[in-house]
PDB file of C-alpha atoms in Angstrom:
ATOM      1  CA  ARG A   1      16.381  -8.812 -25.528  1.00 87.00           C
ATOM      2  CA  MET A   2      15.722  -6.280 -28.314  1.00 88.00           C
ATOM      3  CA  ALA A   3      12.160  -7.592 -28.682  1.00 91.00           C
ATOM      4  CA  HIS A   4      11.622  -7.612 -24.865  1.00 93.00           C
ATOM      5  CA  MET A   5      10.525 -11.233 -25.180  1.00 95.00           C
ATOM      6  CA  GLY A   6      11.169 -13.982 -22.670  1.00 94.00           C
ATOM      7  CA  ASN A   7      10.413 -17.682 -22.906  1.00 94.00           C
ATOM      8  CA  TRP A   8       9.298 -20.153 -20.279  1.00 93.00           C
ATOM      9  CA  SER A   9       8.160 -23.745 -19.860  1.00 93.00           C
ATOM     10  CA  PHE A  10       7.043 -26.153 -17.181  1.00 90.00           C
ATOM     11  CA  SER A  11       6.352 -29.873 -17.038  1.00 88.00           C
ATOM     12  CA  SER A  12       3.103 -31.464 -15.942  1.00 81.00           C
ATOM     13  CA  SER A  13       4.862 -33.626 -13.400  1.00 79.00           C
ATOM     14  CA  ASP A  14       6.766 -31.261 -11.127  1.00 73.00           C
ATOM     15  CA  ARG A  15       5.337 -27.846 -12.144  1.00 69.00           C
ATOM     16  CA  GLN A  16       8.827 -26.366 -11.832  1.00 76.00           C
ATOM     17  CA  MET A  17       9.082 -23.430 -14.194  1.00 86.00           C
ATOM     18  CA  ALA A  18      12.111 -22.791 -16.387  1.00 88.00           C
ATOM     19  CA  CYS A  19      12.357 -19.230 -17.661  1.00 88.00           C
ATOM     20  CA  SER A  20      14.856 -17.166 -19.595  1.00 90.00           C
ATOM     21  CA  GLU A  21      16.821 -14.225 -18.239  1.00 88.00           C
ATOM     22  CA  GLU A  22      14.773 -11.845 -20.397  1.00 92.00           C
ATOM     23  CA  LEU A  23      11.561 -13.100 -18.796  1.00 92.00           C
ATOM     24  CA  ALA A  24      13.051 -12.311 -15.410  1.00 89.00           C
ATOM     25  CA  ARG A  25      13.940  -8.805 -16.634  1.00 91.00           C
ATOM     26  CA  ILE A  26      10.403  -8.265 -17.922  1.00 93.00           C
ATOM     27  CA  PHE A  27       9.010  -9.103 -14.486  1.00 92.00           C
ATOM     28  CA  GLY A  28      11.806  -7.337 -12.634  1.00 90.00           C
ATOM     29  CA  ALA A  29      12.304 -10.588 -10.795  1.00 86.00           C
ATOM     30  CA  PRO A  30      15.113 -10.924  -8.226  1.00 81.00           C
ATOM     31  CA  VAL A  31      17.549 -13.821  -8.542  1.00 72.00           C
ATOM     32  CA  GLU A  32      15.905 -15.816  -5.752  1.00 71.00           C
ATOM     33  CA  ALA A  33      12.526 -15.614  -7.508  1.00 71.00           C
ATOM     34  CA  LEU A  34      14.094 -16.909 -10.705  1.00 69.00           C
ATOM     35  CA  GLN A  35      15.599 -19.873  -8.906  1.00 70.00           C
ATOM     36  CA  CYS A  36      12.302 -21.037  -7.415  1.00 71.00           C
ATOM     37  CA  ALA A  37      10.018 -19.939 -10.241  1.00 80.00           C
ATOM     38  CA  SER A  38       6.600 -21.545 -10.555  1.00 84.00           C
ATOM     39  CA  PRO A  39       3.525 -20.855 -12.697  1.00 85.00           C
ATOM     40  CA  GLU A  40       1.658 -19.765  -9.570  1.00 86.00           C
ATOM     41  CA  ALA A  41       4.342 -17.234  -8.629  1.00 85.00           C
ATOM     42  CA  PHE A  42       4.273 -15.589 -12.030  1.00 87.00           C
ATOM     43  CA  LEU A  43       0.468 -15.695 -12.152  1.00 90.00           C
ATOM     44  CA  ALA A  44       0.491 -13.701  -8.923  1.00 92.00           C
ATOM     45  CA  ARG A  45       2.153 -10.830 -10.860  1.00 93.00           C
ATOM     46  CA  VAL A  46      -0.890 -10.541 -13.163  1.00 95.00           C
ATOM     47  CA  ARG A  47      -3.144  -7.656 -12.119  1.00 94.00           C
ATOM     48  CA  GLU A  48      -6.186  -8.786 -10.154  1.00 92.00           C
ATOM     49  CA  PRO A  49      -8.894  -8.018 -12.786  1.00 93.00           C
ATOM     50  CA  ASP A  50      -7.151 -10.276 -15.336  1.00 95.00           C
ATOM     51  CA  ARG A  51      -5.712 -12.953 -13.067  1.00 94.00           C
ATOM     52  CA  GLU A  52      -8.639 -15.382 -13.330  1.00 95.00           C
ATOM     53  CA  ARG A  53      -8.767 -15.046 -17.127  1.00 96.00           C
ATOM     54  CA  VAL A  54      -5.046 -15.726 -17.504  1.00 95.00           C
ATOM     55  CA  GLY A  55      -5.111 -18.531 -14.952  1.00 94.00           C
ATOM     56  CA  SER A  56      -7.999 -20.227 -16.761  1.00 95.00           C
ATOM     57  CA  ALA A  57      -6.174 -20.044 -20.089  1.00 95.00           C
ATOM     58  CA  ARG A  58      -3.038 -21.568 -18.574  1.00 92.00           C
ATOM     59  CA  SER A  59      -5.054 -24.323 -16.918  1.00 91.00           C
ATOM     60  CA  ARG A  60      -6.746 -25.200 -20.212  1.00 94.00           C
ATOM     61  CA  VAL A  61      -3.480 -25.456 -22.108  1.00 93.00           C
ATOM     62  CA  ALA A  62      -1.951 -27.654 -19.378  1.00 90.00           C
ATOM     63  CA  ARG A  63      -5.042 -29.824 -18.952  1.00 90.00           C
ATOM     64  CA  ASP A  64      -6.646 -29.955 -22.406  1.00 92.00           C
ATOM     65  CA  GLY A  65      -3.881 -28.751 -24.713  1.00 92.00           C
ATOM     66  CA  HIS A  66      -5.681 -25.601 -25.869  1.00 94.00           C
ATOM     67  CA  PRO A  67      -3.117 -22.938 -26.914  1.00 96.00           C
ATOM     68  CA  TYR A  68      -3.813 -19.273 -26.191  1.00 96.00           C
ATOM     69  CA  GLN A  69      -2.748 -15.736 -26.986  1.00 97.00           C
ATOM     70  CA  LEU A  70      -3.528 -13.020 -24.446  1.00 96.00           C
ATOM     71  CA  VAL A  71      -2.700  -9.396 -23.694  1.00 97.00           C
ATOM     72  CA  PHE A  72      -2.843  -8.344 -20.042  1.00 96.00           C
ATOM     73  CA  PRO A  73      -1.170  -6.064 -17.488  1.00 96.00           C
ATOM     74  CA  ILE A  74       1.324  -7.288 -14.921  1.00 96.00           C
ATOM     75  CA  GLU A  75       2.786  -5.704 -11.818  1.00 95.00           C
ATOM     76  CA  ARG A  76       6.510  -6.244 -11.727  1.00 94.00           C
ATOM     77  CA  PHE A  77       8.328  -7.175  -8.554  1.00 89.00           C
ATOM     78  CA  ASP A  78       9.307  -3.500  -8.201  1.00 91.00           C
ATOM     79  CA  GLY A  79       5.670  -2.370  -8.447  1.00 93.00           C
ATOM     80  CA  VAL A  80       5.852  -1.003 -11.996  1.00 94.00           C
ATOM     81  CA  VAL A  81       2.833  -1.913 -14.145  1.00 95.00           C
ATOM     82  CA  ARG A  82       3.548  -3.151 -17.673  1.00 96.00           C
ATOM     83  CA  THR A  83       1.458  -4.654 -20.487  1.00 96.00           C
ATOM     84  CA  VAL A  84       2.509  -7.993 -21.926  1.00 97.00           C
ATOM     85  CA  PHE A  85       1.518 -10.267 -24.788  1.00 97.00           C
ATOM     86  CA  GLU A  86       1.662 -13.956 -23.928  1.00 97.00           C
ATOM     87  CA  GLN A  87       1.406 -17.022 -26.132  1.00 97.00           C
ATOM     88  CA  ALA A  88       1.494 -20.615 -24.908  1.00 96.00           C
ATOM     89  CA  GLU A  89       1.052 -24.064 -26.388  1.00 96.00           C
ATOM     90  CA  PRO A  90       1.142 -27.637 -25.077  1.00 95.00           C
ATOM     91  CA  VAL A  91       4.187 -29.875 -25.176  1.00 94.00           C
ATOM     92  CA  ARG A  92       3.478 -33.495 -26.110  1.00 93.00           C
ATOM     93  CA  ASP A  93       5.600 -36.616 -26.113  1.00 92.00           C
ATOM     94  CA  GLN A  94       6.007 -38.983 -29.065  1.00 91.00           C
ATOM     95  CA  HIS A  95       2.706 -40.662 -28.167  1.00 91.00           C
ATOM     96  CA  GLY A  96       0.786 -37.382 -28.179  1.00 89.00           C
ATOM     97  CA  ARG A  97       0.434 -37.210 -24.405  1.00 91.00           C
ATOM     98  CA  LEU A  98       0.554 -33.819 -22.690  1.00 92.00           C
ATOM     99  CA  ILE A  99       3.766 -33.492 -20.736  1.00 91.00           C
ATOM    100  CA  GLY A 100       4.032 -29.745 -20.225  1.00 92.00           C
ATOM    101  CA  VAL A 101       3.545 -26.221 -21.500  1.00 94.00           C
ATOM    102  CA  GLU A 102       5.878 -23.755 -23.184  1.00 95.00           C
ATOM    103  CA  GLY A 103       5.329 -20.151 -24.035  1.00 96.00           C
ATOM    104  CA  ILE A 104       6.668 -16.669 -24.630  1.00 96.00           C
ATOM    105  CA  THR A 105       5.870 -13.414 -22.849  1.00 96.00           C
ATOM    106  CA  GLN A 106       6.646 -10.091 -24.518  1.00 97.00           C
ATOM    107  CA  ASP A 107       6.595  -6.622 -22.979  1.00 97.00           C
ATOM    108  CA  ILE A 108       4.487  -4.495 -25.374  1.00 97.00           C
ATOM    109  CA  THR A 109       3.912  -1.501 -23.080  1.00 96.00           C
ATOM    110  CA  GLU A 110       5.493   1.046 -25.428  1.00 94.00           C
ATOM    111  CA  ARG A 111       3.502  -0.228 -28.404  1.00 94.00           C
ATOM    112  CA  VAL A 112       0.230  -0.147 -26.476  1.00 94.00           C
ATOM    113  CA  GLU A 113       0.945   3.378 -25.256  1.00 94.00           C
ATOM    114  CA  ALA A 114       1.849   4.531 -28.768  1.00 94.00           C
ATOM    115  CA  GLU A 115      -1.392   3.073 -30.119  1.00 93.00           C
ATOM    116  CA  ARG A 116      -3.324   4.782 -27.334  1.00 90.00           C
ATOM    117  CA  GLN A 117      -1.685   8.113 -28.151  1.00 90.00           C
ATOM    118  CA  ILE A 118      -2.431   7.706 -31.856  1.00 92.00           C
ATOM    119  CA  ARG A 119      -6.066   6.914 -31.114  1.00 89.00           C
ATOM    120  CA  HIS A 120      -6.298   9.860 -28.726  1.00 89.00           C
ATOM    121  CA  LEU A 121      -4.912  12.249 -31.333  1.00 90.00           C
ATOM    122  CA  ALA A 122      -7.261  10.862 -33.971  1.00 91.00           C
ATOM    123  CA  LEU A 123     -10.337  11.299 -31.792  1.00 91.00           C
ATOM    124  CA  HIS A 124      -9.597  14.478 -29.833  1.00 92.00           C
ATOM    125  CA  ASP A 125      -9.220  18.133 -30.683  1.00 92.00           C
ATOM    126  CA  VAL A 126      -5.585  19.099 -30.218  1.00 90.00           C
ATOM    127  CA  LEU A 127      -6.319  22.629 -28.990  1.00 93.00           C
ATOM    128  CA  THR A 128      -8.931  21.915 -26.305  1.00 93.00           C
ATOM    129  CA  GLY A 129      -8.483  18.205 -25.641  1.00 90.00           C
ATOM    130  CA  LEU A 130     -12.217  17.666 -26.188  1.00 91.00           C
ATOM    131  CA  PRO A 131     -13.555  14.852 -28.356  1.00 91.00           C
ATOM    132  CA  ASN A 132     -13.757  15.831 -32.015  1.00 93.00           C
ATOM    133  CA  ARG A 133     -16.711  15.339 -34.355  1.00 92.00           C
ATOM    134  CA  ASP A 134     -15.873  11.696 -35.142  1.00 91.00           C
ATOM    135  CA  PHE A 135     -15.480  10.759 -31.483  1.00 91.00           C
ATOM    136  CA  PHE A 136     -18.676  12.610 -30.547  1.00 91.00           C
ATOM    137  CA  LEU A 137     -20.606  10.524 -33.073  1.00 90.00           C
ATOM    138  CA  GLU A 138     -18.930   7.360 -31.776  1.00 88.00           C
ATOM    139  CA  LEU A 139     -19.966   8.208 -28.199  1.00 86.00           C
ATOM    140  CA  ALA A 140     -23.420   9.514 -29.055  1.00 87.00           C
ATOM    141  CA  THR A 141     -24.561   6.489 -31.061  1.00 87.00           C
ATOM    142  CA  PRO A 142     -24.658   3.978 -28.144  1.00 86.00           C
ATOM    143  CA  ALA A 143     -26.020   6.665 -25.796  1.00 84.00           C
ATOM    144  CA  LEU A 144     -28.931   7.311 -28.144  1.00 85.00           C
ATOM    145  CA  GLU A 145     -29.539   3.592 -28.571  1.00 87.00           C
ATOM    146  CA  GLN A 146     -29.580   3.100 -24.803  1.00 85.00           C
ATOM    147  CA  ALA A 147     -32.011   6.008 -24.440  1.00 84.00           C
ATOM    148  CA  ARG A 148     -34.275   4.463 -27.083  1.00 86.00           C
ATOM    149  CA  ARG A 149     -34.313   1.092 -25.324  1.00 88.00           C
ATOM    150  CA  SER A 150     -34.993   2.602 -21.900  1.00 86.00           C
ATOM    151  CA  GLN A 151     -37.415   5.201 -23.301  1.00 85.00           C
ATOM    152  CA  ALA A 152     -35.337   7.985 -21.774  1.00 84.00           C
ATOM    153  CA  GLN A 153     -34.874  11.439 -23.264  1.00 85.00           C
ATOM    154  CA  CYS A 154     -31.673  13.034 -24.552  1.00 85.00           C
ATOM    155  CA  ALA A 155     -30.823  16.424 -25.965  1.00 87.00           C
ATOM    156  CA  VAL A 156     -28.077  17.738 -28.219  1.00 90.00           C
ATOM    157  CA  LEU A 157     -27.006  21.351 -27.792  1.00 91.00           C
ATOM    158  CA  HIS A 158     -24.993  23.169 -30.427  1.00 92.00           C
ATOM    159  CA  LEU A 159     -22.958  26.232 -29.469  1.00 91.00           C
ATOM    160  CA  ASP A 160     -21.416  28.537 -32.034  1.00 92.00           C
ATOM    161  CA  LEU A 161     -19.303  31.558 -31.080  1.00 91.00           C
ATOM    162  CA  ASP A 162     -20.509  34.430 -33.226  1.00 90.00           C
ATOM    163  CA  ARG A 163     -18.127  37.002 -34.736  1.00 90.00           C
ATOM    164  CA  PHE A 164     -15.143  34.940 -33.647  1.00 90.00           C
ATOM    165  CA  LYS A 165     -13.079  36.386 -36.474  1.00 90.00           C
ATOM    166  CA  SER A 166     -13.098  39.707 -34.628  1.00 92.00           C
ATOM    167  CA  VAL A 167     -11.484  37.987 -31.625  1.00 90.00           C
ATOM    168  CA  ASN A 168      -8.653  36.709 -33.801  1.00 89.00           C
ATOM    169  CA  ASP A 169      -8.319  40.131 -35.448  1.00 91.00           C
ATOM    170  CA  ALA A 170      -8.095  41.893 -32.079  1.00 93.00           C
ATOM    171  CA  LEU A 171      -6.051  39.379 -30.069  1.00 90.00           C
ATOM    172  CA  GLY A 172      -4.284  37.346 -32.741  1.00 92.00           C
ATOM    173  CA  HIS A 173      -4.642  33.620 -33.236  1.00 90.00           C
ATOM    174  CA  GLY A 174      -2.917  32.912 -29.936  1.00 92.00           C
ATOM    175  CA  GLY A 175      -5.529  34.965 -28.110  1.00 92.00           C
ATOM    176  CA  GLY A 176      -8.299  33.308 -30.094  1.00 92.00           C
ATOM    177  CA  ASP A 177      -6.969  29.887 -29.140  1.00 94.00           C
ATOM    178  CA  GLU A 178      -6.990  30.904 -25.490  1.00 94.00           C
ATOM    179  CA  VAL A 179     -10.642  31.970 -25.787  1.00 93.00           C
ATOM    180  CA  LEU A 180     -11.515  28.576 -27.272  1.00 94.00           C
ATOM    181  CA  ARG A 181      -9.671  26.741 -24.487  1.00 94.00           C
ATOM    182  CA  THR A 182     -11.474  28.866 -21.896  1.00 94.00           C
ATOM    183  CA  VAL A 183     -14.868  28.152 -23.445  1.00 93.00           C
ATOM    184  CA  ALA A 184     -14.077  24.416 -23.554  1.00 93.00           C
ATOM    185  CA  ALA A 185     -13.055  24.440 -19.885  1.00 92.00           C
ATOM    186  CA  ARG A 186     -16.233  26.282 -18.886  1.00 90.00           C
ATOM    187  CA  LEU A 187     -18.407  23.837 -20.806  1.00 89.00           C
ATOM    188  CA  GLN A 188     -16.722  20.914 -19.086  1.00 86.00           C
ATOM    189  CA  THR A 189     -17.012  22.550 -15.665  1.00 83.00           C
ATOM    190  CA  GLY A 190     -20.631  23.442 -16.322  1.00 73.00           C
ATOM    191  CA  THR A 191     -21.580  19.875 -17.141  1.00 70.00           C
ATOM    192  CA  ARG A 192     -19.738  18.182 -14.281  1.00 57.00           C
ATOM    193  CA  GLY A 193     -22.136  19.355 -11.610  1.00 48.00           C
ATOM    194  CA  GLY A 194     -24.806  16.848 -12.485  1.00 47.00           C
ATOM    195  CA  ASP A 195     -27.535  19.402 -11.682  1.00 40.00           C
ATOM    196  CA  LEU A 196     -27.977  20.607 -15.241  1.00 40.00           C
ATOM    197  CA  THR A 197     -30.919  18.240 -15.536  1.00 39.00           C
ATOM    198  CA  SER A 198     -33.510  17.172 -13.019  1.00 35.00           C
ATOM    199  CA  THR A 199     -32.141  13.660 -12.740  1.00 38.00           C
ATOM    200  CA  SER A 200     -29.716  12.490 -10.081  1.00 35.00           C
ATOM    201  CA  ARG A 201     -27.209  11.155 -12.596  1.00 41.00           C
ATOM    202  CA  ALA A 202     -24.471  13.474 -13.806  1.00 39.00           C
ATOM    203  CA  VAL A 203     -24.097  14.394 -17.449  1.00 39.00           C
ATOM    204  CA  HIS A 204     -21.059  12.636 -18.920  1.00 40.00           C
ATOM    205  CA  THR A 205     -18.393  15.223 -19.586  1.00 38.00           C
ATOM    206  CA  GLU A 206     -17.032  13.137 -22.454  1.00 49.00           C
ATOM    207  CA  LEU A 207     -20.139  14.093 -24.435  1.00 83.00           C
ATOM    208  CA  VAL A 208     -18.865  17.642 -24.785  1.00 89.00           C
ATOM    209  CA  ALA A 209     -17.125  18.003 -28.136  1.00 92.00           C
ATOM    210  CA  ARG A 210     -15.523  20.605 -30.364  1.00 94.00           C
ATOM    211  CA  ILE A 211     -16.872  19.864 -33.813  1.00 91.00           C
ATOM    212  CA  GLY A 212     -15.611  22.890 -35.733  1.00 89.00           C
ATOM    213  CA  GLY A 213     -13.374  25.937 -35.597  1.00 88.00           C
ATOM    214  CA  ASN A 214     -15.563  27.819 -33.116  1.00 90.00           C
ATOM    215  CA  ALA A 215     -18.408  25.336 -32.657  1.00 93.00           C
ATOM    216  CA  PHE A 216     -19.125  22.983 -29.773  1.00 94.00           C
ATOM    217  CA  THR A 217     -21.727  20.279 -29.221  1.00 92.00           C
ATOM    218  CA  LEU A 218     -23.073  18.887 -25.960  1.00 90.00           C
ATOM    219  CA  MET A 219     -25.141  15.782 -25.444  1.00 89.00           C
ATOM    220  CA  LEU A 220     -27.321  15.640 -22.341  1.00 87.00           C
ATOM    221  CA  VAL A 221     -28.448  12.156 -21.355  1.00 83.00           C
ATOM    222  CA  ASP A 222     -31.434  11.089 -19.252  1.00 78.00           C
ATOM    223  CA  ILE A 223     -33.057  14.504 -19.070  1.00 81.00           C
ATOM    224  CA  GLY A 224     -36.387  14.606 -17.302  1.00 78.00           C
ATOM    225  CA  ARG A 225     -38.321  16.796 -19.728  1.00 83.00           C
ATOM    226  CA  PRO A 226     -37.514  18.638 -22.980  1.00 83.00           C
ATOM    227  CA  ASP A 227     -37.539  22.016 -21.224  1.00 85.00           C
ATOM    228  CA  HIS A 228     -34.637  20.845 -19.037  1.00 84.00           C
ATOM    229  CA  ALA A 229     -32.483  21.081 -22.171  1.00 85.00           C
ATOM    230  CA  SER A 230     -33.469  24.697 -22.743  1.00 87.00           C
ATOM    231  CA  THR A 231     -32.766  25.482 -19.069  1.00 85.00           C
ATOM    232  CA  THR A 232     -29.315  23.935 -19.446  1.00 83.00           C
ATOM    233  CA  ALA A 233     -28.689  25.915 -22.631  1.00 85.00           C
ATOM    234  CA  GLU A 234     -29.565  29.182 -20.910  1.00 86.00           C
ATOM    235  CA  ARG A 235     -27.320  28.387 -17.951  1.00 84.00           C
ATOM    236  CA  LEU A 236     -24.394  27.617 -20.236  1.00 83.00           C
TER     237      LEU A 236
END
């Protein structure tokens, strides 16, 4: 219970599923669902994009004896979405014949969310919420590679707020922070319109980054001509 881990098993003959009380709690399953549990019923709780992948893994372990470890989201019986880790392996008799499957399912939602928060903090500027320098480079590298392969053009714009120290001197650091947040919001708003370049595709807002104390960088993808970048810079 402390590990939020439930166990389950089913035989190859009757496909009736035996599951622990903790598994039922993980799925938010009512008593009647627990009493008539089946692999198909629990597979139906897997979110649609992952259902085929999980179903294929379970079929392979039951048919061919291939164990698996998977992470996937489920929708509990009460509609709440959780993330689980599941591990399953075949059960064999004394002659080595497959007679069933047993496994464990663990609710790891909190851990996944904590890891997501840690990654977000590591890759985003705390003040503005924009990607930081490291994340900008991580995003820009595949965008540049894609542009090279498709022979498209990109541009990188660098914006530096001059004499920003005078803002902090006049308004204090709180006022200076508000100026930076306002600038970040305007940059994001200005790049959402999709009409900054001559192409029909919108510029990805995630390619706006704060890379220094009062410095920002924008990457424009799929621009039509080099002068479209200068037009965008003047607009901003």
